[in-house]
Amino acid sequence: MKSDLIIAYRLLRKKFRSGIFSTEFYQAFSYVEEKAFFKNLIFGVLRKQEYLDWVINSLLKKKDIPPSIRTILRIGTYQLLFTNKPSYSIVNETVELVEKKSFKGLVNAILRKISKIGYTEPKELYLKYSHPKWLIEYWKKFLPLDYIYKILEYNQYPLKTTARVNKRKIDRDKLKIENIFPTPHSPVGIYFEKIEENPWKLDKYINGYITYQSESSQIIPLLVDFEKDELVFDACAAPGGKATHILELCDVNLVINDVEKQKIKILENQFKRLNLRPKKILNFDAQKITLKDKFDKIFIDAPCSSLGIARRNPEVLRRQKKENFKKLSEIQINIISNLWKYLKKHGIMIYSTCTVTIEENTNTVKKWKPFAEFVDIRERLEKFGIKYVWDGYGTLFYPDEILTPFYVSILRKIKE
Ligand SMILES: C[S@@+](CC[C@H](N)C(=O)[O-])C[C@H]1O[C@@H](n2cnc3c(N)ncnc32)[C@H](O)[C@@H]1O
């Protein structure tokens, strides 16, 4: 148990970024026995950060403590308030993490106080739901209040692992894997009630029956009608979730691209694993790429601030800043502008993000109002049972038990 705590502490200090499936995370897992404890601890501390700091600060005379001590206090406080472990062992084990002798007394005293006081209900929304205060204020400017409550509520709980079933190999209801259930919205989705082994080692994954992918992501290609042999471009394709789905759905001529060189190998492996063949794999910046063809369909699953995936990686909420939204929207606008000329007249562009900002969603796509007709996808979403906010250009999915927030807008080109 002590080694679990040390690993958790080191990972939290490093603030690992690539989420639950990162190699670093699984390497760490291979050292520990109590995986569930370890996972709950890391994500719990990240998820409750604002609340934990509020509790800790209320007991600190000098709020300015070294980051290592703050991390240790968060680990201890989280366990005291949100787990059933006996307080004395939490306090003792946490104090042992402190390397600087001069801080051992302080950590010990604070944790003891917290164990006596217990959980205190805060009044303010940002503390109750542990989200950055500025972010809630920002969301209030453009989102319905019930949407904000939904996102705050669902961000309190870990997201279940989801996957897409490869229809070319098997129907969802014939697939046999322990602890899986059909997803409520995607007709090709499954979710794992619990997952006990390394998901990358599951034979149904290795042999191409399933692809790990969020349920929202699965919905995007399902909003489009493909025709055999038409030309489709996926501009920001890695790790290939939507690109492989497109080829599972229809034999189109699919050209895919991603700016990051190291992700090209991942893309190639995904297509190989699923026994699918794209026409070409490119490695360019979509803001500047030049293409030979004009395409019937262009997918832009844009690089974004990823606020919609906070349930999978709560750290994203603390990393993002408002300034980033504008910067990212500039990149997104550049990508659409550059690719617009490679879209055939009446061709469609599918723009999507996994974020909840007005800059990167509504404000980005509405710039194409003079040149495009925005396809009304509301009815299609209703068929999938998805609740959404419609902004006149696209839709933002409401989060629910399995579905995470996602924005999608489909533009039909009417003018160059
Ligand atoms: C949201 S992810 C795409 C996910 C992918 N479509 C899927 O479904 O698996 C965004 C991708 O855009 C890539 N990217 C970022 N900036 C880019 C650019 N300027 N041109 C092309 N790709 C870019 C990133 O490397 C990243 O893989």
XYZ file of C-alpha atoms and ligand atoms in Angstrom:
443
model
C 0.000 0.000 0.000
C 2.867 2.307 0.781
C 4.319 1.850 -2.702
C 0.878 2.641 -4.218
C 0.876 5.913 -2.388
C 4.371 6.826 -3.512
C 3.520 6.085 -7.145
C 0.266 8.030 -6.862
C 2.165 10.930 -5.359
C 4.778 10.917 -8.143
C 2.162 10.733 -10.879
C 0.158 13.553 -9.339
C 3.275 15.656 -9.020
C 3.963 15.072 -12.707
C 0.299 15.565 -13.587
C 0.314 12.895 -16.227
C -1.686 14.027 -19.162
C -2.688 11.283 -21.493
C -5.485 9.847 -19.404
C -6.350 6.418 -18.201
C -4.856 4.477 -21.084
C -1.421 6.119 -20.980
C 1.550 3.772 -20.940
C 2.893 5.585 -17.913
C -0.315 4.828 -16.059
C -0.265 1.130 -16.913
C 3.425 0.817 -16.154
C 2.644 2.264 -12.757
C -0.195 -0.244 -12.393
C 2.090 -3.182 -12.973
C 3.850 -2.371 -9.704
C 0.788 -2.192 -7.554
C -1.642 -4.782 -6.328
C -4.668 -2.733 -5.420
C -5.378 -1.193 -8.774
C -8.843 0.111 -7.971
C -7.574 1.886 -4.899
C -4.748 3.435 -6.862
C -6.942 4.580 -9.777
C -9.595 6.017 -7.475
C -6.994 7.893 -5.541
C -5.291 9.542 -8.526
C -8.486 10.525 -10.321
C -10.247 11.384 -7.097
C -7.552 13.861 -6.086
C -7.599 15.451 -9.547
C -11.381 15.546 -9.637
C -11.823 17.169 -6.227
C -8.895 19.579 -6.427
C -10.746 22.863 -5.734
C -12.685 21.361 -2.849
C -9.584 19.772 -1.310
C -7.662 23.055 -1.549
C -10.544 24.915 0.054
C -10.523 22.515 3.018
C -6.720 22.596 3.294
C -6.470 26.384 2.983
C -9.063 26.883 5.699
C -6.587 25.282 8.109
C -3.350 26.828 6.834
C -2.005 30.026 8.343
C 0.340 30.539 5.395
C -1.364 29.413 2.193
C 1.833 29.493 0.180
C 3.200 25.968 0.739
C 5.537 24.038 -1.616
C 3.691 22.164 -4.422
C 4.976 18.809 -3.141
C 3.403 19.450 0.281
C 0.146 20.579 -1.289
C -0.012 17.377 -3.346
C 0.596 15.297 -0.212
C -2.091 17.200 1.687
C -4.526 16.685 -1.182
C -3.813 12.937 -1.176
C -4.386 12.704 2.568
C -7.456 14.927 2.622
C -9.069 13.080 -0.277
C -8.672 9.751 1.475
C -9.956 11.093 4.780
C -13.085 12.612 3.254
C -13.913 10.316 0.359
C -12.729 6.797 1.279
C -13.509 4.311 4.044
C -9.916 3.726 5.074
C -9.214 4.197 8.807
C -8.056 7.746 9.527
C -5.009 6.788 11.602
C -3.447 4.779 8.762
C -4.234 7.537 6.220
C -2.532 10.125 8.417
C 0.500 7.941 9.143
C 1.042 6.818 5.549
C 0.565 10.317 4.162
C 2.945 11.917 6.637
C 5.553 9.358 5.555
C 5.438 10.791 2.038
C 6.836 14.095 3.316
C 10.541 14.287 2.582
C 11.220 17.712 4.145
C 11.323 17.056 7.866
C 10.241 20.599 8.669
C 6.832 19.951 7.021
C 6.013 16.614 8.670
C 4.485 18.302 11.722
C 2.325 20.601 9.625
C 0.961 17.802 7.430
C 0.280 15.661 10.474
C -1.566 18.461 12.295
C -3.714 19.436 9.316
C -4.729 15.892 8.478
C -5.624 15.172 12.079
C -7.844 18.250 12.169
C -9.551 17.260 8.937
C -10.202 13.755 10.223
C -11.961 15.280 13.234
C -13.990 17.883 11.320
C -15.070 15.509 8.501
C -16.797 16.554 5.264
C -18.065 20.146 5.142
C -20.592 21.087 2.455
C -19.483 24.254 0.647
C -22.056 26.777 -0.559
C -20.362 27.920 -3.721
C -20.989 25.915 -6.880
C -17.354 25.790 -7.983
C -16.337 24.236 -4.658
C -19.277 21.892 -4.432
C -18.460 20.506 -7.879
C -14.704 21.206 -7.790
C -14.336 23.159 -11.008
C -12.317 26.319 -11.678
C -14.477 29.282 -10.682
C -13.741 31.251 -13.858
C -14.861 28.300 -15.999
C -18.327 28.135 -14.465
C -18.718 31.918 -14.888
C -17.578 31.574 -18.507
C -20.042 28.738 -19.243
C -22.893 30.785 -17.769
C -22.413 33.306 -20.586
C -23.500 30.965 -23.362
C -24.912 27.724 -21.979
C -28.315 26.919 -20.505
C -28.087 26.464 -16.736
C -29.311 22.866 -16.892
C -26.441 22.050 -19.265
C -23.941 23.477 -16.780
C -25.443 21.451 -13.937
C -25.305 18.291 -16.030
C -21.648 18.778 -16.912
C -20.745 19.600 -13.307
C -22.608 16.573 -12.009
C -21.231 14.086 -14.505
C -17.690 15.371 -14.077
C -17.854 14.064 -10.513
C -17.804 10.469 -11.708
C -15.279 8.439 -13.647
C -16.285 7.609 -17.197
C -16.887 3.976 -18.042
C -14.671 2.540 -20.757
C -16.478 2.471 -24.104
C -15.707 0.850 -27.420
C -17.098 0.580 -30.930
C -17.953 -2.820 -32.369
C -16.543 -3.489 -35.834
C -19.680 -4.262 -37.819
C -17.601 -5.844 -40.546
C -16.595 -8.587 -38.132
C -19.530 -9.079 -35.771
C -22.888 -7.658 -34.683
C -22.941 -5.951 -31.321
C -25.421 -8.414 -29.805
C -23.276 -11.413 -30.802
C -20.109 -10.064 -29.214
C -19.033 -12.018 -26.144
C -16.911 -10.089 -23.635
C -17.362 -10.145 -19.884
C -19.135 -7.204 -18.218
C -20.164 -5.354 -21.398
C -23.474 -3.639 -22.165
C -24.793 -1.797 -25.238
C -24.339 1.979 -25.137
C -27.629 3.925 -25.006
C -27.045 6.090 -28.112
C -24.509 4.627 -30.499
C -25.919 1.517 -32.206
C -22.373 0.125 -32.495
C -21.196 1.022 -28.996
C -20.528 -1.030 -25.890
C -19.484 -0.031 -22.416
C -17.652 -2.009 -19.763
C -19.384 -2.145 -16.400
C -15.951 -2.954 -15.027
C -12.689 -3.701 -16.710
C -10.185 -5.725 -14.823
C -7.414 -6.395 -17.306
C -5.340 -4.113 -19.455
C -7.785 -3.165 -22.251
C -5.030 -3.173 -24.863
C -4.401 -6.878 -24.159
C -8.011 -7.988 -24.674
C -8.073 -10.477 -27.567
C -11.254 -8.917 -29.041
C -9.309 -5.662 -29.298
C -6.123 -7.214 -30.699
C -8.149 -9.112 -33.313
C -10.067 -6.071 -34.510
C -13.540 -6.748 -33.096
C -13.595 -3.579 -31.049
C -11.953 -0.131 -31.016
C -11.845 1.946 -27.829
C -13.677 5.168 -28.551
C -16.022 7.491 -26.715
C -19.708 7.118 -27.516
C -19.909 10.733 -28.758
C -17.072 10.148 -31.170
C -18.867 7.108 -32.582
C -21.897 9.242 -33.392
C -20.051 11.646 -35.759
C -19.598 9.365 -38.822
C -23.112 8.005 -38.180
C -24.525 11.461 -38.978
C -23.260 11.185 -42.552
C -24.473 9.139 -45.549
C -21.491 7.757 -47.429
C -21.384 6.493 -50.995
C -19.088 3.751 -52.192
C -15.884 5.048 -53.835
C -16.486 8.698 -53.017
C -13.466 10.744 -51.964
C -13.250 11.462 -48.238
C -10.526 13.368 -46.394
C -9.914 13.140 -42.643
C -7.665 16.099 -41.855
C -6.904 15.461 -38.163
C -7.149 11.714 -38.079
C -4.947 10.317 -35.305
C -5.397 8.004 -33.452
C -7.857 6.965 -36.173
C -11.101 6.486 -34.230
C -13.345 8.198 -36.768
C -11.254 7.312 -39.829
C -11.440 3.567 -39.120
C -15.143 3.904 -38.352
C -15.750 5.544 -41.747
C -14.173 2.539 -43.500
C -16.120 0.120 -41.313
C -19.267 1.877 -42.571
C -18.495 2.155 -46.301
C -15.812 1.461 -48.936
C -14.955 5.066 -49.652
C -11.596 6.327 -50.914
C -10.293 7.678 -47.664
C -7.261 9.961 -47.442
C -6.145 10.624 -43.894
C -3.745 13.100 -42.401
C -2.282 14.137 -39.079
C 0.352 16.737 -38.307
C 2.123 14.656 -35.678
C 4.696 12.323 -37.134
C 4.779 9.922 -34.200
C 1.016 9.425 -34.490
C 1.254 8.179 -38.088
C 2.568 4.796 -36.898
C -0.422 4.568 -34.507
C -2.749 5.260 -37.425
C -1.089 2.603 -39.600
C -1.333 0.046 -36.795
C -5.006 0.778 -36.200
C -5.878 0.221 -39.874
C -3.792 -2.970 -39.918
C -5.426 -4.269 -36.738
C -8.872 -3.743 -38.256
C -7.848 -5.014 -41.699
C -8.958 -1.764 -43.377
C -7.139 0.185 -46.070
C -7.104 3.960 -46.438
C -6.158 5.287 -49.875
C -3.307 7.372 -48.482
C -1.847 8.455 -45.143
C -0.385 11.988 -45.076
C 1.618 13.861 -42.466
C 1.073 17.603 -42.932
C -0.198 20.645 -41.114
C -3.834 20.901 -42.255
C -3.570 24.695 -42.053
C -1.183 24.631 -45.020
C -1.520 21.269 -46.732
C -1.947 21.279 -50.514
C -3.994 18.479 -52.033
C -4.349 17.195 -55.600
C -8.014 16.251 -55.378
C -11.294 17.833 -54.471
C -13.238 15.814 -51.924
C -16.891 14.859 -51.488
C -16.521 14.942 -47.726
C -13.966 16.449 -45.400
C -13.786 15.611 -41.693
C -12.126 18.078 -39.347
C -12.055 16.609 -35.861
C -10.191 19.632 -34.680
C -7.444 20.013 -32.100
C -9.295 21.702 -29.231
C -9.235 22.518 -25.537
C -10.859 19.109 -24.767
C -13.049 20.306 -21.887
C -15.562 17.591 -22.777
C -13.202 14.828 -21.711
C -12.756 16.061 -18.137
C -14.417 12.925 -16.834
C -11.675 10.810 -18.331
C -8.902 13.204 -17.380
C -9.961 15.806 -14.800
C -6.575 17.460 -15.064
C -7.716 19.129 -18.312
C -9.950 21.466 -16.289
C -6.987 22.938 -14.459
C -4.651 23.052 -17.427
C -6.898 25.034 -19.762
C -7.000 28.837 -19.727
C -9.445 31.145 -21.454
C -6.646 32.555 -23.682
C -6.204 29.071 -25.175
C -9.745 29.038 -26.591
C -9.018 31.990 -28.861
C -5.643 30.605 -29.928
C -7.141 27.223 -30.734
C -9.996 28.807 -32.650
C -7.444 30.579 -34.860
C -5.903 27.220 -35.752
C -9.357 25.730 -36.365
C -10.329 28.636 -38.633
C -7.058 28.268 -40.552
C -7.721 24.561 -41.055
C -11.275 25.113 -42.337
C -10.139 28.001 -44.605
C -7.362 25.976 -46.139
C -9.468 22.872 -46.709
C -12.545 24.707 -48.012
C -10.910 24.962 -51.440
C -10.485 21.166 -51.557
C -14.169 20.535 -50.919
C -16.333 19.937 -54.028
C -19.295 22.247 -54.605
C -22.204 20.765 -52.600
C -19.674 18.605 -50.795
C -19.900 18.465 -47.005
C -17.502 19.347 -44.249
C -17.958 17.723 -40.855
C -16.461 19.903 -38.154
C -16.279 18.512 -34.621
C -14.614 19.133 -31.267
C -14.721 17.491 -27.851
C -14.869 20.835 -26.102
C -17.373 23.226 -24.563
C -16.280 26.733 -25.583
C -18.064 29.236 -27.792
C -14.855 30.342 -29.519
C -13.988 26.882 -30.798
C -17.516 25.808 -31.682
C -20.228 28.323 -32.688
C -17.897 31.256 -33.362
C -15.563 29.191 -35.523
C -18.147 27.653 -37.837
C -20.403 30.693 -38.117
C -17.681 32.447 -40.115
C -18.709 30.189 -43.028
C -22.307 31.402 -43.052
C -21.911 33.248 -46.384
C -20.417 30.166 -48.045
C -22.279 27.236 -46.565
C -25.619 25.763 -45.740
C -25.633 24.321 -42.229
C -27.200 20.868 -42.266
C -29.904 20.485 -39.636
C -28.840 17.346 -37.796
C -31.325 17.649 -34.943
C -33.665 14.937 -36.147
C -30.823 12.504 -36.632
C -29.573 13.131 -33.123
C -33.046 12.637 -31.736
C -33.140 9.212 -33.426
C -30.054 8.341 -31.388
C -31.801 9.656 -28.279
C -29.231 12.420 -27.848
C -30.133 15.670 -26.112
C -28.354 18.719 -27.507
C -28.029 22.494 -27.573
C -28.608 23.764 -31.141
C -26.895 27.096 -31.902
C -28.198 27.485 -35.456
C -24.983 26.019 -36.902
C -24.368 22.827 -35.023
C -25.133 20.901 -31.868
C -23.470 20.443 -28.524
C -24.335 17.086 -26.954
C -25.568 17.111 -23.371
C -23.502 14.777 -21.249
C -25.190 11.782 -19.649
C -24.228 8.497 -17.994
C -22.043 7.377 -20.910
C -22.101 10.247 -23.445
C -19.543 13.066 -23.120
C -19.991 16.628 -24.459
C -19.192 16.921 -28.164
C -19.844 19.652 -30.726
C -20.600 18.900 -34.352
C -21.530 21.090 -37.284
C -22.082 19.873 -40.850
C -21.522 22.463 -43.581
C -22.652 21.975 -47.185
C -20.559 24.074 -49.552
C -22.528 26.478 -51.684
C -19.817 29.030 -52.476
C -16.014 28.983 -52.796
C -9.223 15.386 -31.604
S -7.797 14.650 -32.225
C -8.448 13.718 -33.559
C -9.070 12.433 -33.156
C -9.375 11.529 -34.329
N -10.146 12.185 -35.356
C -10.123 10.299 -33.900
O -11.341 10.217 -34.062
O -9.459 9.381 -33.384
C -7.021 15.956 -33.076
C -5.835 15.512 -33.899
O -5.445 16.662 -34.671
C -4.057 16.617 -34.857
N -3.659 17.975 -35.243
C -3.419 19.036 -34.437
N -3.114 20.126 -35.165
C -3.165 19.737 -36.478
C -2.916 20.391 -37.707
N -2.576 21.670 -37.734
N -3.040 19.682 -38.837
C -3.380 18.362 -38.809
N -3.606 17.693 -37.674
C -3.510 18.368 -36.523
C -3.531 16.116 -33.516
O -2.269 15.533 -33.688
C -4.604 15.121 -33.105
O -4.220 13.822 -33.456
